[in-house]
PDB file of C-alpha atoms in Angstrom:
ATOM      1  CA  UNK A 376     106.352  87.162  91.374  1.00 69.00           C
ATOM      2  CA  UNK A 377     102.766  87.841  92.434  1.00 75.00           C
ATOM      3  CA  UNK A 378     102.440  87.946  96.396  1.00 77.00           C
ATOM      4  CA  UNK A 379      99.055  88.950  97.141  1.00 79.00           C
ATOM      5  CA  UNK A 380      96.327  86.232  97.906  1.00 82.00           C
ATOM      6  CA  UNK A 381      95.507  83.879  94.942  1.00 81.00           C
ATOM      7  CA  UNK A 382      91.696  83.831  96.238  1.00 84.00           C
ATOM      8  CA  UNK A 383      91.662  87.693  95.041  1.00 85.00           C
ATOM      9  CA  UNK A 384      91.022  89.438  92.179  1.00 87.00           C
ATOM     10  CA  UNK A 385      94.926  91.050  90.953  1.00 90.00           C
ATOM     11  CA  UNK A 386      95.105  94.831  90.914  1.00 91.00           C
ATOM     12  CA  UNK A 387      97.662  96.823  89.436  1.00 92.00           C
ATOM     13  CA  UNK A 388      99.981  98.319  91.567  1.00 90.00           C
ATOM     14  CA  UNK A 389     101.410 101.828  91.721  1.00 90.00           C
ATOM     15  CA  UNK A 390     104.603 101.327  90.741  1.00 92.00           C
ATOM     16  CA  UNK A 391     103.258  99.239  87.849  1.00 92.00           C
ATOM     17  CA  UNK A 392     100.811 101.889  86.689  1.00 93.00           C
ATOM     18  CA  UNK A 393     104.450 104.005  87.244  1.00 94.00           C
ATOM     19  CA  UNK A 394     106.351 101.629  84.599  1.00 94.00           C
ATOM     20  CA  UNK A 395     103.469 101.913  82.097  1.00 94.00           C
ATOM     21  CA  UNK A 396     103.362 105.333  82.108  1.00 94.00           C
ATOM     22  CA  UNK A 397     106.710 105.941  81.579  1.00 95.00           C
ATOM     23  CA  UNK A 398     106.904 103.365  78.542  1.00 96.00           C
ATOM     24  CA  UNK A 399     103.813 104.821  77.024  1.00 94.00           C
ATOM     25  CA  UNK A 400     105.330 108.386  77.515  1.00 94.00           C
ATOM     26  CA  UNK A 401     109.134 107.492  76.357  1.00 95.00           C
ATOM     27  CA  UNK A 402     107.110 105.351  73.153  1.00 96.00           C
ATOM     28  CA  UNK A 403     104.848 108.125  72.305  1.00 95.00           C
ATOM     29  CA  UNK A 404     105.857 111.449  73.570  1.00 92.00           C
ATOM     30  CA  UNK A 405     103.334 112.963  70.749  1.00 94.00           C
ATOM     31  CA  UNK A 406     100.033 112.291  72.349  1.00 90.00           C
ATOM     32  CA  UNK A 407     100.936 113.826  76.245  1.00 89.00           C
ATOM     33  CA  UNK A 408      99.073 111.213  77.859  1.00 88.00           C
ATOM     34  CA  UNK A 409      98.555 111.824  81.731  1.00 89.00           C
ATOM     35  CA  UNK A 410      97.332 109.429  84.565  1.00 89.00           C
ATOM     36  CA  UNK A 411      93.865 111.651  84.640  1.00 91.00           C
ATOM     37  CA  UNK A 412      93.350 110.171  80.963  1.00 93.00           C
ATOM     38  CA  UNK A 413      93.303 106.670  82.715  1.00 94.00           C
ATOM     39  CA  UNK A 414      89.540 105.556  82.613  1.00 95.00           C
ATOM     40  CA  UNK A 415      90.556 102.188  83.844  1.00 97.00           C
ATOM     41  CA  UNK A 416      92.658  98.855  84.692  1.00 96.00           C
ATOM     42  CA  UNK A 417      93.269  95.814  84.495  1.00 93.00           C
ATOM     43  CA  UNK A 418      95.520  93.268  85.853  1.00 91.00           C
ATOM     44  CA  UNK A 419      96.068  89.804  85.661  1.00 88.00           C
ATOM     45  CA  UNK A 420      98.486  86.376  86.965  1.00 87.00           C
ATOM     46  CA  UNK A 421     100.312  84.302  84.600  1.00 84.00           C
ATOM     47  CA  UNK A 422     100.176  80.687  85.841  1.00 84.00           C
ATOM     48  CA  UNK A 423     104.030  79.817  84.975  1.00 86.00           C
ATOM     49  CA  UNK A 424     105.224  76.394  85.911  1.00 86.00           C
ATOM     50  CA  UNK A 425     108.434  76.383  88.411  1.00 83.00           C
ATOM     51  CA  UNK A 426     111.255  74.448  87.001  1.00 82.00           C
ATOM     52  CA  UNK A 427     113.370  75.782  88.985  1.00 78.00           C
ATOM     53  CA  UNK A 428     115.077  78.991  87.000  1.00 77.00           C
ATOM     54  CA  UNK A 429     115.915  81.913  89.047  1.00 74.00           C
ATOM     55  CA  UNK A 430     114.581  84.340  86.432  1.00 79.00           C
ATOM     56  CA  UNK A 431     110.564  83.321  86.419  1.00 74.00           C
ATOM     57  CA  UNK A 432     110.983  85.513  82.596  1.00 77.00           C
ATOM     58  CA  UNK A 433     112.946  82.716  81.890  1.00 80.00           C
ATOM     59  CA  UNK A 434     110.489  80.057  82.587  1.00 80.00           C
ATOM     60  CA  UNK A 435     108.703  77.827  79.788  1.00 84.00           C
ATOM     61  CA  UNK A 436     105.519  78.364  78.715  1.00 87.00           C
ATOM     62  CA  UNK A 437     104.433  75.207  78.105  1.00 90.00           C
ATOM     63  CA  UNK A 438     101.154  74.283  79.988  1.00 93.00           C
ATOM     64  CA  UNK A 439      99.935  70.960  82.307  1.00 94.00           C
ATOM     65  CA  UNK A 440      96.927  69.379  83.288  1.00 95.00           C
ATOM     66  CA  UNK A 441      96.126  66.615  85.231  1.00 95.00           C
ATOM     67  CA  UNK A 442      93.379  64.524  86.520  1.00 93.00           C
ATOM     68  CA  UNK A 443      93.706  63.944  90.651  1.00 93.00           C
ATOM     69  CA  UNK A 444      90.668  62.436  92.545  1.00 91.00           C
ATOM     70  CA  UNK A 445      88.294  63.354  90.070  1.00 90.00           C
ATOM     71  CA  UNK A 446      90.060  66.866  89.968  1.00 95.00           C
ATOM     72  CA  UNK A 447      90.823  68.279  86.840  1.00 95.00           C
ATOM     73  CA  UNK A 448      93.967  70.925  87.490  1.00 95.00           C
ATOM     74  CA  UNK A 449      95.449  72.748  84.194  1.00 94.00           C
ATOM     75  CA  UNK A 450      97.953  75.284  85.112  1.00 92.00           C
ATOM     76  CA  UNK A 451     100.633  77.451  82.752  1.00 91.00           C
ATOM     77  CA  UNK A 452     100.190  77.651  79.036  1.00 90.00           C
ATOM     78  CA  UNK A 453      99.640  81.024  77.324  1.00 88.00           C
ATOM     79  CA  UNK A 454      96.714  83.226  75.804  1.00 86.00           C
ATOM     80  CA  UNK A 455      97.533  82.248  72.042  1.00 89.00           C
ATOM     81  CA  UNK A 456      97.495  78.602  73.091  1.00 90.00           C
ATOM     82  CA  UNK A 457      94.283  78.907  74.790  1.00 90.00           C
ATOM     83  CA  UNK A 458      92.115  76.007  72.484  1.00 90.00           C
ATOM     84  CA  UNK A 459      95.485  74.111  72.879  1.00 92.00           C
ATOM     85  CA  UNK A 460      95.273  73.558  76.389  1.00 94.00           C
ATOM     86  CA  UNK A 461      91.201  73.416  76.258  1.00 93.00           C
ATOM     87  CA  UNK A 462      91.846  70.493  73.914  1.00 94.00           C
ATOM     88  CA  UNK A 463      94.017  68.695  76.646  1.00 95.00           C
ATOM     89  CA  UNK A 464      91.728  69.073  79.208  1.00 95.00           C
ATOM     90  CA  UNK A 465      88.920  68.189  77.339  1.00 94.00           C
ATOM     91  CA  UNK A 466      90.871  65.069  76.646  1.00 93.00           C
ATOM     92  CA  UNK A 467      91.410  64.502  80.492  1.00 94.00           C
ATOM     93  CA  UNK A 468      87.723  65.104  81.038  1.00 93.00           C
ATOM     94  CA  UNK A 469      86.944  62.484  78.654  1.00 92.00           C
ATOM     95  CA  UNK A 470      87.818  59.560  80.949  1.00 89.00           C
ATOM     96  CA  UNK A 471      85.489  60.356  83.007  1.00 90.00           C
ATOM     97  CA  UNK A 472      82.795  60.626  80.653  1.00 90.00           C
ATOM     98  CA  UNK A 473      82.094  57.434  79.492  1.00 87.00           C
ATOM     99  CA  UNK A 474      79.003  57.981  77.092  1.00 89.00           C
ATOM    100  CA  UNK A 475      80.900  61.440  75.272  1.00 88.00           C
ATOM    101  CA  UNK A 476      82.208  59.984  71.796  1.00 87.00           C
ATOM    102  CA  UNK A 477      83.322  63.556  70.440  1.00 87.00           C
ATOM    103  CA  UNK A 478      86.746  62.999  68.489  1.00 86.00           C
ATOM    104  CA  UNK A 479      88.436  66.150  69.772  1.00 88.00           C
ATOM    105  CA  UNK A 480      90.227  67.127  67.755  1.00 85.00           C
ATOM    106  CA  UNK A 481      90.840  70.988  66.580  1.00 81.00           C
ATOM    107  CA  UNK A 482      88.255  72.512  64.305  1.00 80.00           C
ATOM    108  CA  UNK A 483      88.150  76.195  62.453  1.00 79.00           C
ATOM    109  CA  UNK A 484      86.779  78.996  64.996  1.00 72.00           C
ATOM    110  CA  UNK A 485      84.495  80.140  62.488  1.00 74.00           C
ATOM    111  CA  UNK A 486      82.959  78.191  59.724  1.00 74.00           C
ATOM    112  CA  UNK A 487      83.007  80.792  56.329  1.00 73.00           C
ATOM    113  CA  UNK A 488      79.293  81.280  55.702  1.00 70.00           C
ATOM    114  CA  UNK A 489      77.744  85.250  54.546  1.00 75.00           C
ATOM    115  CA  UNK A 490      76.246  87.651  56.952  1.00 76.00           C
ATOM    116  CA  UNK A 491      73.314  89.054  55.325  1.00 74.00           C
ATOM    117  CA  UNK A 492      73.265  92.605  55.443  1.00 78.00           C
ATOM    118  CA  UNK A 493      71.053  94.652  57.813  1.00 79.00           C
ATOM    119  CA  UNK A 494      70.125  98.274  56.651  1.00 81.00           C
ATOM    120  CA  UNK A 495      70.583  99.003  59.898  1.00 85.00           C
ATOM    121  CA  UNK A 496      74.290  98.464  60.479  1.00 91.00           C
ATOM    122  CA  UNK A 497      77.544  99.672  58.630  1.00 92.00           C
ATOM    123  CA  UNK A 498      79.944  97.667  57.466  1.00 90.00           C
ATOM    124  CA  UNK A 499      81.989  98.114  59.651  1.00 93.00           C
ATOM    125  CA  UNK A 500      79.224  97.159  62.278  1.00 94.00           C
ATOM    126  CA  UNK A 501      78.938  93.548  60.307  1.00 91.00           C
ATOM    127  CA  UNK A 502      82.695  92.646  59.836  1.00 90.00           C
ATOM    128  CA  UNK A 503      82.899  93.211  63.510  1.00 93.00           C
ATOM    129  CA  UNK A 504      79.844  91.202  64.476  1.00 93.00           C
ATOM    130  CA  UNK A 505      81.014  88.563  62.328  1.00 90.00           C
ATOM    131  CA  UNK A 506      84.365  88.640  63.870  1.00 90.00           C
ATOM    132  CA  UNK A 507      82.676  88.306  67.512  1.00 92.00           C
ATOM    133  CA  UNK A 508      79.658  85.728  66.839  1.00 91.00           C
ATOM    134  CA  UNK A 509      80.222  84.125  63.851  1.00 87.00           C
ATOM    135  CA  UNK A 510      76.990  82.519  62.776  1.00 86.00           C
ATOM    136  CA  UNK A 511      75.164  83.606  65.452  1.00 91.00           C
ATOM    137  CA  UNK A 512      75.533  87.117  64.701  1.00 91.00           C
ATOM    138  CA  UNK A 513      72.481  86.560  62.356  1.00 90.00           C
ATOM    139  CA  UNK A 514      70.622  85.278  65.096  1.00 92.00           C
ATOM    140  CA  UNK A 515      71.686  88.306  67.264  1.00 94.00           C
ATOM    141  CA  UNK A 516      70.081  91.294  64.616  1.00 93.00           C
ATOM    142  CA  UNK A 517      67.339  89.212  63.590  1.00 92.00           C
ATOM    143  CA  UNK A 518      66.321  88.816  67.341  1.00 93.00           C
ATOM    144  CA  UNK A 519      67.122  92.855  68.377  1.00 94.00           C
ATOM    145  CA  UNK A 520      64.496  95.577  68.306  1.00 94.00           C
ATOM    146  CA  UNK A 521      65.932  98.299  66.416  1.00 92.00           C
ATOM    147  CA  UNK A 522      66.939 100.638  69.727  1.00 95.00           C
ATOM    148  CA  UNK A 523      68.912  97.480  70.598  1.00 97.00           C
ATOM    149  CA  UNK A 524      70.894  97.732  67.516  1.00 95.00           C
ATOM    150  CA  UNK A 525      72.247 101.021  68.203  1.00 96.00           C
ATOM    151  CA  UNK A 526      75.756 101.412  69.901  1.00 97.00           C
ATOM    152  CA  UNK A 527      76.579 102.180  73.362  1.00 98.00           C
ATOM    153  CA  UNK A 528      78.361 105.605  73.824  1.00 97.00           C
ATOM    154  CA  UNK A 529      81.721 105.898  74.046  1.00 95.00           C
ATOM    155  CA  UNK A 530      82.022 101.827  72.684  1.00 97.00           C
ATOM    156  CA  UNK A 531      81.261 100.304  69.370  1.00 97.00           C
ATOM    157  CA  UNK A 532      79.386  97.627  71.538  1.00 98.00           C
ATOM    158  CA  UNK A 533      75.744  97.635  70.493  1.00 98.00           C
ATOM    159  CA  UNK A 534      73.077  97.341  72.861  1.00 98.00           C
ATOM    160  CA  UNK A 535      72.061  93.981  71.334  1.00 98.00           C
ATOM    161  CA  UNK A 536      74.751  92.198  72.533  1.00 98.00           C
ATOM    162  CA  UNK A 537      74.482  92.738  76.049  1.00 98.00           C
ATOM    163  CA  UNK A 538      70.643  91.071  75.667  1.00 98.00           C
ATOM    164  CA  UNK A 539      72.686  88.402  73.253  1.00 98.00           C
ATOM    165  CA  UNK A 540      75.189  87.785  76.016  1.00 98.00           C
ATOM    166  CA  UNK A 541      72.803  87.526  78.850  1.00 98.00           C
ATOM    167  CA  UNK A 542      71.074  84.907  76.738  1.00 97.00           C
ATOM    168  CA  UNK A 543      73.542  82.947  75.820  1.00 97.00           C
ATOM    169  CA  UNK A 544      77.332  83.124  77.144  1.00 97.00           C
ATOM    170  CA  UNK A 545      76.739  81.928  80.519  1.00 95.00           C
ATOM    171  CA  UNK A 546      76.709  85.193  82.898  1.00 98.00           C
ATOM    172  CA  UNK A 547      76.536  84.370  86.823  1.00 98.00           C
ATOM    173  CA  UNK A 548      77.776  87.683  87.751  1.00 98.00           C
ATOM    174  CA  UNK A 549      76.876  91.542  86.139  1.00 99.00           C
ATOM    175  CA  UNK A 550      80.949  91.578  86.182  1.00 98.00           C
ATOM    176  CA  UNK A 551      80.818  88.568  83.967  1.00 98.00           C
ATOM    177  CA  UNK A 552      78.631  90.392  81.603  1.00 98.00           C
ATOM    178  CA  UNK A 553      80.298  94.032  81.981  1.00 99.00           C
ATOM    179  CA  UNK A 554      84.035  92.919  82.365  1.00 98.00           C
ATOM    180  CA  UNK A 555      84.125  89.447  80.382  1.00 96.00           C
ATOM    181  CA  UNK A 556      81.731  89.138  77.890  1.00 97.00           C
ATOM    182  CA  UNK A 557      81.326  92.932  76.671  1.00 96.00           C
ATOM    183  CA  UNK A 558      84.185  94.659  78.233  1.00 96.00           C
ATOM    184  CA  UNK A 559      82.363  97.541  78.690  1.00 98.00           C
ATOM    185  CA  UNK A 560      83.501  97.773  82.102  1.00 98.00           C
ATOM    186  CA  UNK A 561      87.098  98.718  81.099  1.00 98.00           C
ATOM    187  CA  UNK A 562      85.818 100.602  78.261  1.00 97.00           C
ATOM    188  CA  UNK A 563      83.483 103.239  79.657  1.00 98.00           C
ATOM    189  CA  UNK A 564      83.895 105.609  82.607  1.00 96.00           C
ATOM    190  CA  UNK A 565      83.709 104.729  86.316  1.00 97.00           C
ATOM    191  CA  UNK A 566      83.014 101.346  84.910  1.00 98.00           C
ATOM    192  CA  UNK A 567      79.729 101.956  82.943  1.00 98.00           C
ATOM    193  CA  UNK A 568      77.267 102.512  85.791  1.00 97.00           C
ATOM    194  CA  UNK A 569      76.049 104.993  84.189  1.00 98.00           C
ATOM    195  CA  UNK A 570      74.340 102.108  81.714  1.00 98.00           C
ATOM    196  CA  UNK A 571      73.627 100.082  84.620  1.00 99.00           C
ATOM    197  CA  UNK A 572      69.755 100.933  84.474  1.00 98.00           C
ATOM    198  CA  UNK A 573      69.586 100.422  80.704  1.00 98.00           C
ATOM    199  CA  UNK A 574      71.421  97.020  81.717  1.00 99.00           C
ATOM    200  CA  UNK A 575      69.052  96.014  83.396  1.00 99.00           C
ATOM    201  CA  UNK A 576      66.310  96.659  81.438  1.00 98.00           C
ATOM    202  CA  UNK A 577      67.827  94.549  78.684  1.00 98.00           C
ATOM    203  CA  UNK A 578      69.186  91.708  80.993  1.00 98.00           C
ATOM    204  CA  UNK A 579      67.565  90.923  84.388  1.00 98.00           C
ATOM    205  CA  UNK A 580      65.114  88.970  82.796  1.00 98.00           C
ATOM    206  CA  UNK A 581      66.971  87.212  80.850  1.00 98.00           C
ATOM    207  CA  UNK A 582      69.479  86.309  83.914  1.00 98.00           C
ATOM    208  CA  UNK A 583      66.212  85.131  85.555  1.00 98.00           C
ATOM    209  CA  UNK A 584      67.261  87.600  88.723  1.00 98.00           C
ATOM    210  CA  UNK A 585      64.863  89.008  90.822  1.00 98.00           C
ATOM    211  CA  UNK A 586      64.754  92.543  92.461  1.00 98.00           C
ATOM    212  CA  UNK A 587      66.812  91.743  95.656  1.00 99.00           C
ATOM    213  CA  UNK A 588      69.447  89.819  93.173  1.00 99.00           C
ATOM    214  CA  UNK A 589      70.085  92.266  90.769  1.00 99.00           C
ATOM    215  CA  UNK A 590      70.721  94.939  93.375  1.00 98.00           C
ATOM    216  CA  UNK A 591      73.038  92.442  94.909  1.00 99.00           C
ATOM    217  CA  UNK A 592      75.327  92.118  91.912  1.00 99.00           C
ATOM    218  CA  UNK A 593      75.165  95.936  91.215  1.00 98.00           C
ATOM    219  CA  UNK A 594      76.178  96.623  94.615  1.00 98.00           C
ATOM    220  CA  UNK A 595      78.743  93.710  94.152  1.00 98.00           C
ATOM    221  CA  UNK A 596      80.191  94.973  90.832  1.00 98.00           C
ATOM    222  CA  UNK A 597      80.653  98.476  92.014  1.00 98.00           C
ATOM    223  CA  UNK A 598      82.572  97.549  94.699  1.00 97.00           C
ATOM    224  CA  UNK A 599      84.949  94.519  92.724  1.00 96.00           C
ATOM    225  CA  UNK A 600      85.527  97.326  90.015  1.00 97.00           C
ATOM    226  CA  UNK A 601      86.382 100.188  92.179  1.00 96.00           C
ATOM    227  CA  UNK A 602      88.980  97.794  94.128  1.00 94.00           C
ATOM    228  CA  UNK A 603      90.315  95.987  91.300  1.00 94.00           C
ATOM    229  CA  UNK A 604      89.571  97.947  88.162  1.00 96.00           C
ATOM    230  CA  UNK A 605      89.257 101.784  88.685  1.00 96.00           C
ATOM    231  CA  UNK A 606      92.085 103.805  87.475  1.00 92.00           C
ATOM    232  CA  UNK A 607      95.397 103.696  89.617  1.00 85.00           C
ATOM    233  CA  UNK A 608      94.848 106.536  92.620  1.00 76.00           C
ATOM    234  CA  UNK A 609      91.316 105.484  92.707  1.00 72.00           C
ATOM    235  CA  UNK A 610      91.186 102.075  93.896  1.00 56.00           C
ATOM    236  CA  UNK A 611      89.440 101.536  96.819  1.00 55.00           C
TER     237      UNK A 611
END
């Protein structure tokens, strides 16, 4: 069970870091991985609905929502039934909603359509844009200056998509953007800070933050990631 406060970010604990370690090493004694190879981590709460087994591993996975007082609560459910149980609380939200008439009901992720090709990506670089945007990911290299459209060391994240994000995926926080949307805060070292003025040269603007805010959320992110996301030992 998780013990530590629900209003806080999870961290991983030593002696989880400890049982990964040893799995990883016992799975794959080949590649000598060592805890000084961990860039960072990541931890996270499974919502599991009590129905009263002592084993929690033993508990359902099935998800609920409900509607109290204008409250809409959803609760359990898994990662690979995630438009599932967006579906069913869509459906909740819909009473309340009077003049929404949408139907619903489940639709394909991504319509089929072609990607025209850009001399200035691989093909790789397309299949995996595709994957990410779908249709948009036209709208994403047409709209990128061509520094934009290279990658990010050490990622396969182009530059683009930070601006793209910024734009258009709903970032309140930089560790929306950095841990969320791009993931470039688990992917790079100490975080990516070492982007963090190329960052926001691409993306202040488009956030609409001032001076004072962006140094706010910089000074904010650094401090979340360090606590919550720097490698085990070097949480803070």
């Amino acid at each position: 069970d998780h013990r530590q406060d629900l209003q806080h970010e999870a961290a991983i604990t030593a002696d989880e870091a400890r049982y990964l370690m040893e799995a990883l090493a016992y799975q794959f004694p080949q590649i000598q991985f060592h805890a000084a190879d961990v860039i960072a981590s990541c931890a996270g709460v499974r919502p599991v609905i009590d129905s009263g087994k002592s084993d929690p591993s033993k508990e359902g996975r099935d998800h609920a929502v409900w509607m109290e007082d204008g409250m809409l609560t959803v609760t359990g459910g898994k990662l690979t039934t995630f438009r599932l149980i967006a579906l069913d609380a869509l459906k909740h939200a819909k009473t309340k909603l009077p003049g929404w008439h949408d139907k619903l009901e489940l639709r394909p992720v991504f319509r089929e359509f072609a990607l025209p090709r850009s001399q200035r990506l691989t093909a790789s670089q397309h299949a995996r844009l595709a994957g990410r945007l779908g249709i948009n990911a036209r709208a994403m290299i047409e709209q990128a200056s061509a520094d934009e459209l290279q990658t990010i060391d050490g990622s396969e994240t182009l530059w683009a998509e930070l601006r793209w994000a910024a734009r258009h995926e709903a970032v309140y926080h930089l560790d929306d953007l950095l841990l969320r949307r791009t993931r470039l805060g688990l992917l790079l070292p100490h975080g990516g800070t070492a982007i963090l003025p190329r960052v926001r040269e691409l993306c202040q603007q488009e956030l609409g933050w001032d001076d004072a805010r962006w140094e706010q959320e910089e000074a904010d992110y650094r401090a979340l990631w360090r606590k919550h996301y720097a490698p085990p030992g070097e949480a803070a």
